[in-house]
Coordinates of C-alpha atoms and ligand atoms in Angstrom, one line a residue:
M1 CA 28.3 4.8 -13.9
K2 CA 30.7 2.0 -13.1
I3 CA 32.8 1.7 -9.9
K4 CA 36.3 1.0 -11.2
S5 CA 37.4 -1.0 -8.2
R6 CA 34.7 -3.7 -8.6
T7 CA 33.0 -5.7 -11.3
K8 CA 29.5 -6.9 -10.4
V9 CA 29.0 -10.7 -10.4
K10 CA 26.1 -10.4 -12.9
E11 CA 28.4 -8.5 -15.3
A12 CA 31.3 -10.9 -14.9
L13 CA 29.0 -13.8 -15.6
T14 CA 27.2 -12.3 -18.6
T15 CA 29.4 -9.8 -20.4
G16 CA 32.8 -10.2 -18.7
K17 CA 35.8 -10.4 -21.1
L18 CA 37.8 -13.6 -20.7
D19 CA 41.5 -13.5 -19.7
R20 CA 41.2 -10.1 -18.0
E21 CA 41.9 -9.4 -14.4
I22 CA 38.9 -8.3 -12.5
T23 CA 37.9 -7.7 -8.8
V24 CA 34.6 -9.0 -7.5
K25 CA 33.2 -8.4 -4.0
G26 CA 30.5 -10.2 -2.2
W27 CA 29.4 -12.8 0.4
V28 CA 30.5 -16.4 0.3
R29 CA 27.7 -18.8 -0.3
T30 CA 29.7 -22.0 0.0
R31 CA 33.3 -23.2 0.0
R32 CA 34.4 -26.7 -0.9
G33 CA 37.5 -28.4 -2.1
N34 CA 40.6 -30.1 -0.6
K35 CA 44.0 -29.2 0.6
N36 CA 45.2 -28.2 -2.8
I37 CA 42.3 -26.3 -4.3
A38 CA 39.3 -24.3 -3.0
F39 CA 36.1 -23.6 -4.8
I40 CA 34.2 -20.5 -3.5
A41 CA 30.7 -19.6 -4.6
L42 CA 30.4 -15.8 -4.3
N43 CA 27.3 -13.8 -4.6
D44 CA 26.8 -10.0 -4.4
G45 CA 23.1 -9.7 -4.9
S46 CA 23.3 -8.5 -8.5
T47 CA 22.0 -11.8 -9.8
I48 CA 20.7 -15.1 -8.3
N49 CA 23.7 -16.8 -9.8
N50 CA 27.0 -17.1 -8.0
I51 CA 30.4 -16.8 -9.5
Q52 CA 32.9 -19.5 -8.8
I53 CA 36.3 -18.5 -7.4
V54 CA 39.1 -21.0 -7.8
A55 CA 42.0 -20.6 -5.4
D56 CA 45.2 -22.7 -5.2
V57 CA 45.3 -23.3 -1.5
P58 CA 49.1 -23.2 -1.1
D59 CA 49.1 -19.6 -2.6
F60 CA 47.1 -18.1 0.3
P61 CA 47.8 -17.8 4.0
E62 CA 46.2 -20.6 5.8
D63 CA 44.6 -18.2 8.3
L64 CA 42.9 -16.3 5.6
L65 CA 41.3 -19.3 3.8
R66 CA 40.2 -20.7 7.1
Q67 CA 37.9 -17.7 7.5
V68 CA 36.5 -17.8 4.0
T69 CA 33.4 -19.6 5.0
T70 CA 29.6 -19.3 4.3
G71 CA 28.5 -15.7 5.1
A72 CA 32.0 -14.1 5.0
S73 CA 32.5 -11.0 3.0
I74 CA 35.5 -10.9 0.7
A75 CA 37.0 -9.2 -2.3
V76 CA 38.7 -11.4 -4.9
T77 CA 41.0 -10.3 -7.7
G78 CA 41.9 -12.7 -10.4
V79 CA 41.6 -13.6 -14.0
L80 CA 38.2 -14.4 -15.6
A81 CA 38.6 -17.7 -17.3
P82 CA 36.4 -20.4 -19.0
S83 CA 35.4 -22.9 -16.4
Q84 CA 36.2 -26.6 -16.8
G85 CA 33.6 -27.6 -14.2
K86 CA 29.9 -28.1 -14.8
G87 CA 27.4 -25.5 -13.8
Q88 CA 29.1 -22.4 -14.9
N89 CA 30.7 -21.0 -18.1
V90 CA 33.3 -18.8 -16.4
E91 CA 35.2 -18.7 -13.1
I92 CA 37.8 -16.5 -11.5
R93 CA 41.3 -17.8 -10.9
A94 CA 42.1 -16.0 -7.7
Q95 CA 45.3 -14.1 -7.4
S96 CA 44.5 -12.2 -4.2
I97 CA 41.7 -12.5 -1.6
E98 CA 40.9 -9.8 0.9
L99 CA 38.7 -10.6 3.9
Y100 CA 36.3 -7.9 4.9
G101 CA 34.3 -9.7 7.5
A102 CA 34.3 -13.3 8.7
A103 CA 31.1 -15.2 9.7
D104 CA 31.8 -17.7 12.4
P105 CA 30.5 -21.0 11.1
L106 CA 29.5 -22.1 14.6
I107 CA 27.0 -19.2 15.0
Y108 CA 26.2 -17.8 11.6
P109 CA 22.6 -18.9 11.1
L110 CA 22.5 -19.2 7.4
Q111 CA 24.4 -22.3 6.6
K112 CA 24.1 -23.7 3.1
K113 CA 21.3 -26.2 3.7
G114 CA 17.7 -25.0 2.9
H115 CA 16.0 -23.2 5.7
S116 CA 12.2 -23.1 6.3
L117 CA 10.5 -19.8 5.4
E118 CA 9.3 -19.7 9.0
F119 CA 12.8 -19.8 10.3
L120 CA 13.9 -17.2 7.8
R121 CA 11.2 -14.8 9.1
E122 CA 12.9 -14.9 12.5
I123 CA 16.1 -13.8 10.9
A124 CA 14.6 -11.2 8.5
H125 CA 17.8 -9.1 8.9
L126 CA 19.9 -11.9 7.2
R127 CA 17.4 -13.5 4.9
P128 CA 18.2 -11.1 2.0
R129 CA 21.3 -13.2 1.7
T130 CA 19.4 -16.2 0.6
N131 CA 18.6 -17.1 -3.0
T132 CA 14.9 -16.9 -2.3
F133 CA 14.9 -13.4 -0.7
G134 CA 17.5 -12.1 -3.1
A135 CA 15.1 -13.1 -5.9
I136 CA 12.1 -11.6 -4.1
L137 CA 13.8 -8.3 -3.4
R138 CA 15.0 -7.9 -6.9
L139 CA 11.5 -8.6 -8.1
R140 CA 10.1 -6.0 -5.7
H141 CA 12.5 -3.5 -7.2
A142 CA 11.6 -4.4 -10.8
M143 CA 7.9 -4.2 -10.1
S144 CA 8.2 -0.8 -8.4
Y145 CA 10.2 0.4 -11.4
A146 CA 7.7 -1.0 -13.9
I147 CA 4.8 0.6 -12.0
H148 CA 6.4 4.1 -12.1
K149 CA 7.3 3.5 -15.8
Y150 CA 3.8 2.4 -16.7
F151 CA 2.2 5.5 -15.3
N152 CA 4.9 7.9 -16.5
D153 CA 4.6 6.5 -20.0
N154 CA 0.8 7.0 -19.9
G155 CA 0.8 10.6 -18.7
F156 CA 0.0 10.1 -15.0
Y157 CA 1.6 12.2 -12.3
Y158 CA 3.1 10.7 -9.2
L159 CA 1.3 12.4 -6.3
H160 CA 2.7 12.2 -2.8
T161 CA -0.2 11.9 -0.3
P162 CA 0.3 12.3 3.4
I163 CA 1.2 9.4 5.7
I164 CA -0.2 11.1 8.8
T165 CA -3.8 12.1 8.4
G166 CA -6.9 13.2 10.3
S167 CA -9.3 11.3 8.1
D168 CA -10.4 7.7 7.7
A169 CA -10.4 7.2 3.9
E170 CA -12.1 3.8 4.0
G171 CA -14.4 4.6 6.9
A172 CA -13.5 1.3 8.4
G173 CA -11.9 2.6 11.6
E174 CA -8.9 0.3 11.4
M175 CA -6.3 3.0 12.1
F176 CA -3.2 3.4 14.1
R177 CA -3.2 6.5 16.2
V178 CA -0.4 9.0 15.9
T179 CA 0.2 10.9 19.1
T180 CA 2.9 12.6 21.2
L181 CA 0.7 12.7 24.3
D182 CA 2.0 11.1 27.5
M183 CA -0.1 8.0 27.5
T184 CA 0.4 7.4 31.2
N185 CA -1.0 10.8 32.0
P186 CA -2.9 12.3 29.0
P187 CA -4.5 15.8 29.3
K188 CA -8.2 15.6 29.8
T189 CA -11.2 17.7 28.8
P190 CA -13.7 18.9 31.4
D191 CA -15.8 15.8 30.6
G192 CA -13.0 13.4 31.3
K193 CA -12.0 12.5 27.7
I194 CA -8.5 12.6 26.4
D195 CA -7.9 16.2 25.1
F196 CA -6.4 15.7 21.7
G197 CA -6.5 19.5 21.2
K198 CA -3.3 19.4 23.3
D199 CA -1.7 16.8 21.0
F200 CA 1.0 17.6 18.5
F201 CA -1.3 18.4 15.6
G202 CA -4.0 19.9 17.9
R203 CA -6.3 17.1 16.8
E204 CA -6.6 13.4 16.5
T205 CA -4.4 11.9 13.8
N206 CA -3.6 8.4 12.5
L207 CA -1.5 6.7 9.9
T208 CA -3.2 6.6 6.5
V209 CA -5.2 3.6 5.4
S210 CA -5.3 4.9 1.8
G211 CA -4.1 7.9 -0.2
Q212 CA -7.3 7.9 -2.2
L213 CA -9.1 10.9 -0.9
E214 CA -6.1 13.1 -1.5
G215 CA -5.6 11.3 -4.8
E216 CA -9.0 12.5 -5.8
L217 CA -8.0 16.1 -5.1
G218 CA -5.0 15.6 -7.4
A219 CA -7.0 14.0 -10.2
L220 CA -9.5 16.8 -10.2
A221 CA -6.7 19.1 -11.2
L222 CA -4.1 17.1 -13.0
S223 CA -6.6 14.6 -14.6
E224 CA -4.5 11.5 -14.1
V225 CA -2.4 10.8 -11.0
Y226 CA -1.2 7.9 -8.9
T227 CA 0.1 7.3 -5.5
F228 CA 2.6 4.6 -4.4
G229 CA 3.2 4.6 -0.7
P230 CA 2.9 2.8 2.5
T231 CA -0.5 2.3 4.1
F232 CA -1.4 1.0 7.5
R233 CA -4.3 -1.0 8.8
A234 CA -4.9 -2.1 12.4
E235 CA -7.2 -4.9 11.3
N236 CA -6.5 -7.9 13.5
S237 CA -6.3 -10.2 10.5
N238 CA -3.7 -12.9 11.1
T239 CA -3.9 -14.3 7.5
P240 CA -1.3 -15.1 4.8
R241 CA -2.7 -12.2 2.8
H242 CA -2.9 -9.3 5.3
L243 CA -0.2 -7.0 6.7
A244 CA -0.5 -4.1 9.1
E245 CA 1.8 -2.1 6.9
F246 CA 1.7 -2.6 3.2
W247 CA 2.3 -0.6 0.1
M248 CA -0.5 0.5 -2.2
I249 CA -0.6 1.9 -5.7
E250 CA -3.6 4.1 -6.3
P251 CA -4.3 5.6 -9.7
E252 CA -7.1 8.2 -9.7
M253 CA -8.4 9.5 -13.0
A254 CA -10.8 12.4 -13.9
F255 CA -13.3 11.7 -16.7
Y256 CA -13.0 7.9 -16.3
D257 CA -16.1 5.8 -15.7
I258 CA -16.2 2.3 -14.3
T259 CA -15.5 0.7 -17.7
D260 CA -12.4 3.0 -18.3
N261 CA -11.3 2.0 -14.8
M262 CA -11.6 -1.7 -15.6
D263 CA -9.7 -1.2 -18.9
L264 CA -6.9 0.6 -17.0
A265 CA -6.7 -2.0 -14.3
E266 CA -6.5 -4.9 -16.7
D267 CA -3.9 -3.2 -18.9
F268 CA -1.8 -2.1 -15.9
L269 CA -1.8 -5.5 -14.2
K270 CA -0.8 -7.3 -17.5
Y271 CA 2.0 -4.7 -18.0
I272 CA 3.6 -5.5 -14.7
V273 CA 3.5 -9.2 -15.5
V274 CA 5.0 -8.7 -18.9
Y275 CA 7.7 -6.5 -17.5
V276 CA 8.9 -9.0 -14.9
L277 CA 8.7 -11.9 -17.4
E278 CA 11.0 -9.9 -19.7
H279 CA 13.4 -8.5 -17.1
C280 CA 13.5 -11.0 -14.2
E281 CA 13.8 -14.4 -16.0
D282 CA 16.5 -15.9 -13.7
D283 CA 14.7 -15.0 -10.5
L284 CA 11.3 -16.2 -11.8
E285 CA 12.8 -19.5 -13.0
F286 CA 14.3 -20.0 -9.6
L287 CA 11.0 -19.4 -7.8
N288 CA 9.2 -21.6 -10.3
N289 CA 11.6 -24.5 -9.7
M290 CA 11.8 -24.1 -6.0
Y291 CA 8.4 -23.2 -4.8
D292 CA 5.7 -23.3 -7.5
K293 CA 6.0 -25.4 -10.6
E294 CA 3.0 -23.6 -12.2
L295 CA 4.2 -20.1 -11.6
L296 CA 5.5 -19.2 -15.1
Q297 CA 2.5 -20.9 -16.7
R298 CA 0.2 -18.9 -14.5
L299 CA 1.9 -15.6 -15.3
N300 CA 1.8 -16.3 -19.0
Q301 CA -1.8 -17.3 -18.8
V302 CA -2.8 -14.0 -17.2
I303 CA -1.3 -11.9 -19.9
S304 CA -2.8 -13.9 -22.7
T305 CA -6.4 -13.9 -21.6
D306 CA -9.2 -11.3 -21.3
F307 CA -10.2 -10.8 -17.7
V308 CA -13.8 -11.8 -17.0
R309 CA -16.1 -8.9 -16.3
T310 CA -19.1 -9.7 -14.1
T311 CA -21.3 -8.3 -11.4
Y312 CA -21.6 -9.0 -7.7
T313 CA -25.2 -10.3 -8.2
E314 CA -23.9 -12.7 -10.9
A315 CA -21.1 -13.8 -8.5
I316 CA -23.6 -14.5 -5.7
D317 CA -25.7 -16.6 -8.1
I318 CA -22.7 -18.6 -9.1
L319 CA -21.8 -19.3 -5.5
N320 CA -25.3 -20.1 -4.5
S321 CA -25.7 -22.6 -7.3
S322 CA -22.2 -24.1 -6.9
G323 CA -23.3 -26.8 -4.5
V324 CA -20.2 -26.1 -2.5
K325 CA -20.5 -25.8 1.3
F326 CA -18.5 -22.7 2.2
E327 CA -17.5 -21.8 5.7
F328 CA -19.4 -18.5 5.3
P329 CA -22.7 -19.0 3.5
T330 CA -23.6 -16.5 0.9
H331 CA -26.7 -14.5 0.2
W332 CA -27.3 -11.2 -1.7
G333 CA -25.8 -8.6 0.5
S334 CA -23.1 -10.6 2.2
D335 CA -19.5 -9.7 1.6
L336 CA -17.3 -12.0 -0.5
Q337 CA -14.8 -13.9 1.6
S338 CA -11.5 -15.1 0.4
E339 CA -13.0 -18.7 -0.1
H340 CA -15.7 -17.3 -2.3
E341 CA -13.3 -15.2 -4.4
R342 CA -11.1 -18.1 -4.9
Y343 CA -13.9 -20.4 -6.0
I344 CA -15.0 -17.8 -8.6
V345 CA -11.5 -17.3 -10.0
E346 CA -10.0 -20.8 -9.6
K347 CA -12.9 -23.1 -10.0
H348 CA -15.6 -21.3 -12.0
Y349 CA -13.9 -19.0 -14.5
K350 CA -10.3 -20.2 -14.2
K351 CA -8.9 -16.7 -14.9
P352 CA -8.8 -13.2 -13.4
V353 CA -12.2 -11.8 -12.7
M354 CA -13.4 -8.2 -12.3
I355 CA -16.5 -7.8 -10.3
T356 CA -18.6 -4.6 -10.2
D357 CA -21.8 -3.3 -8.7
Y358 CA -21.5 -4.5 -5.1
P359 CA -24.2 -3.7 -2.5
K360 CA -23.6 -0.2 -1.2
K361 CA -23.9 -1.5 2.4
I362 CA -20.6 -3.4 2.2
K363 CA -18.6 -0.7 0.4
A364 CA -17.1 2.7 1.3
F365 CA -19.0 6.0 1.3
Y366 CA -17.4 7.5 -1.7
M367 CA -18.5 5.0 -4.3
K368 CA -20.9 6.1 -7.1
Q369 CA -24.4 5.0 -6.4
N370 CA -26.3 3.2 -9.1
D371 CA -29.9 4.1 -10.0
D372 CA -31.2 0.9 -8.4
G373 CA -30.6 2.5 -5.0
K374 CA -29.0 -0.7 -3.8
T375 CA -25.6 -1.1 -5.5
V376 CA -22.6 1.1 -6.1
R377 CA -20.1 1.2 -8.9
A378 CA -17.4 -0.7 -7.1
L379 CA -14.7 -2.7 -8.8
D380 CA -12.8 -5.6 -7.3
V381 CA -10.2 -7.5 -9.3
L382 CA -9.7 -11.1 -8.2
F383 CA -6.7 -13.2 -9.1
P384 CA -6.0 -16.9 -8.9
R385 CA -4.3 -18.0 -5.7
I386 CA -4.8 -14.5 -4.2
G387 CA -8.4 -13.5 -4.3
E388 CA -8.8 -9.7 -4.1
I389 CA -5.8 -8.0 -5.5
V390 CA -7.4 -4.6 -6.5
G391 CA -10.2 -2.6 -4.9
G392 CA -11.6 0.5 -6.5
S393 CA -14.7 2.3 -7.9
Q394 CA -16.1 5.1 -9.9
R395 CA -16.5 7.9 -7.3
E396 CA -19.7 9.7 -6.4
E397 CA -19.3 13.1 -8.0
D398 CA -22.7 14.4 -7.0
L399 CA -22.4 16.6 -3.9
Q400 CA -26.0 16.0 -2.6
K401 CA -25.8 12.2 -3.0
L402 CA -22.4 12.1 -1.4
E403 CA -23.5 14.2 1.6
N404 CA -26.6 12.0 2.0
R405 CA -24.4 8.9 2.1
I406 CA -22.0 10.5 4.6
S407 CA -24.9 11.4 7.0
E408 CA -26.5 7.9 6.6
L409 CA -23.2 6.4 7.7
N410 CA -22.7 9.0 10.5
I411 CA -19.3 10.0 9.2
P412 CA -18.3 13.4 10.7
R413 CA -18.9 15.8 7.8
E414 CA -16.7 18.6 9.2
E415 CA -13.6 16.3 8.8
L416 CA -14.3 16.0 5.1
W417 CA -15.1 19.6 4.2
W418 CA -12.1 19.8 1.8
Y419 CA -13.1 16.5 0.1
L420 CA -16.7 17.8 -0.4
D421 CA -15.3 21.1 -1.8
T422 CA -14.2 19.2 -4.9
R423 CA -17.9 18.2 -5.5
R424 CA -18.9 21.8 -4.8
F425 CA -16.4 23.4 -7.3
G426 CA -15.9 21.9 -10.7
T427 CA -16.9 18.4 -9.9
A428 CA -16.4 15.8 -12.6
P429 CA -16.9 12.1 -13.1
H430 CA -13.8 10.2 -11.9
A431 CA -12.6 6.8 -10.9
G432 CA -9.7 5.0 -9.4
F433 CA -8.5 1.8 -7.7
G434 CA -5.9 0.5 -5.3
L435 CA -3.5 -2.3 -6.0
G436 CA -2.0 -4.0 -3.0
F437 CA 1.7 -4.2 -3.9
E438 CA 2.4 -7.2 -1.7
R439 CA -0.7 -9.1 -3.0
M440 CA 0.7 -8.5 -6.5
M441 CA 4.1 -9.7 -5.2
L442 CA 2.4 -12.9 -4.0
F443 CA 1.1 -13.5 -7.4
I444 CA 4.3 -12.7 -9.2
T445 CA 6.6 -14.8 -6.9
G446 CA 4.3 -17.7 -6.2
M447 CA 5.0 -17.4 -2.5
S448 CA 2.1 -18.3 -0.3
N449 CA 2.6 -16.0 2.8
I450 CA 2.6 -12.2 2.4
R451 CA 5.2 -12.0 5.2
D452 CA 7.7 -13.4 2.7
V453 CA 7.3 -10.8 0.0
I454 CA 8.1 -7.7 2.1
P455 CA 11.5 -7.1 3.7
F456 CA 10.3 -6.5 7.2
P457 CA 6.7 -7.6 7.7
R458 CA 4.4 -5.9 10.3
S459 CA 1.5 -8.0 11.6
P460 CA -0.3 -8.5 14.9
N461 CA 2.3 -9.1 17.6
N462 CA 5.2 -8.6 15.2
A463 CA 7.2 -5.5 14.6
A464 CA 10.7 -6.9 14.9
F465 CA 13.6 -5.3 13.0
Ligands
4AD501 O1 -9.9 -2.6 -1.2 P1 -9.1 -1.6 -0.5 O2 -9.4 -1.4 1.0 O3 -9.3 -0.2 -1.2 C1 -8.9 1.0 -0.9 O4 -8.1 1.3 0.0 C2 -9.3 2.1 -1.9 N1 -9.1 3.4 -1.2 C3 -8.4 2.0 -3.1 C4 -8.8 3.0 -4.1 O5 -9.8 2.9 -4.7 N2 -7.9 4.0 -4.4 O6 -7.5 -1.9 -0.6 C5 -7.0 -1.9 -1.9 C6 -6.1 -3.1 -2.0 C7 -6.8 -4.5 -1.8 O7 -7.4 -4.9 -3.0 C8 -5.6 -5.4 -1.4 O8 -4.9 -5.8 -2.6 C9 -4.7 -4.4 -0.7 O9 -5.1 -3.1 -1.0 N3 -4.9 -4.6 0.8 C10 -4.0 -5.2 1.6 N4 -2.8 -5.8 1.3 C11 -2.2 -6.3 2.4 N5 -2.6 -6.3 3.7 C12 -3.8 -5.7 4.0 N6 -4.2 -5.6 5.3 C13 -4.6 -5.1 2.9 N7 -5.7 -4.5 2.9 C14 -5.9 -4.1 1.6
MG502 MG1 -11.3 -4.1 -0.9

């Protein structure tokens, strides 16, 4: 479908026919020139590249051109012509200019000079108009599309799991409560506790931390499913890698064991990287030049290497014999912190690493228990610069073992009756994992703060916009 009244800038720059009259619409990035001629760089978000508009100043009302400043929205009709200037092949010789909305140069916050990423976070409502965020938002789109395409092409079904739930999928208790009760005067039970029986759902509810448990229900019927939705964690982690609201992709597959799970994770992650390398060249090149000179090299390295496959026990040995003094010392049983993950990936193996068989004590209740009684069939994928990008496991399909684990951890069993039913009726080996979309975005864009790869970040003390 093509809107007749407008040619997109990307199209004009790449496939536009010369010497034809076209109309482009967008936002002014810069205007320069003199009293005879004006050069306007116009961008409409279809590409990182601007189109140059050339206007003979005497041909236009003075009052109009005065308002064509950085940030203004205009429509330009003119002839597409080869450009004499450097930096572009074509330009538009303006015949008419219509001003949709001016942007007062005295107060418009996005002037042409480079702004810090910190400043841009404060104006997240306007930052999509910068080159950086235009590139990031186009990449977010391309990656989302690639993810759906990958699963669709491989016979997975997209399962929509609930956002509001009564369960704690990760058992970590880091949930945001959902309630319509009057918090200043909540109803009370006879023993003085808040009476959630009177709440909207007649029970306690929260925003989901993961769609996995419902994903498992889907997989144990449709064989291969995936979710792709927002997840919420009230962990008070003010780090460049944590958000309170982030998007997660969770494939869940019946009849997969941990090795199948690793094969899928590796193939899937490489597919996303290949897809953006093939489809988002301009944006990646921009980010490579502006932020991270090794970005393209790193992306190409990941797709051309086999991921390392090792165990938690091996990883601990590597860390213990590294001679490095970490902030958090390691011993068998301790969780791997970001500093440890990055040592293993960046210093030791120098490529992506998949670690399996973690101690059961530091992993969630649903993971398949190994025969050693100590470890579970967990899978974490660690990436350079990021650390953990994927978390997953083979699932415990044995009802008795799962029930034992649930009681050991004092998880209220009655809340999981429906989950346990899948183990009671036609249980089957199955596995899955979750990819943090914004962690993958960090890797793909080379940005260093997760707040810069999502349009409107939510983090402790910050829910603006
Ligand atoms: O390792 P996690 O907690 O695993 C799960 O939630 C499983 N239920 C997934 C599954 O097996 N279906 O989270 C998965 C991934 C992490 O590896 C990380 O990339 C990302 O989600 N993640 C976060 N991303 C941004 N901000 C946070 N606070 C995140 N917490 C986890
Ligand atoms: Mg994890």
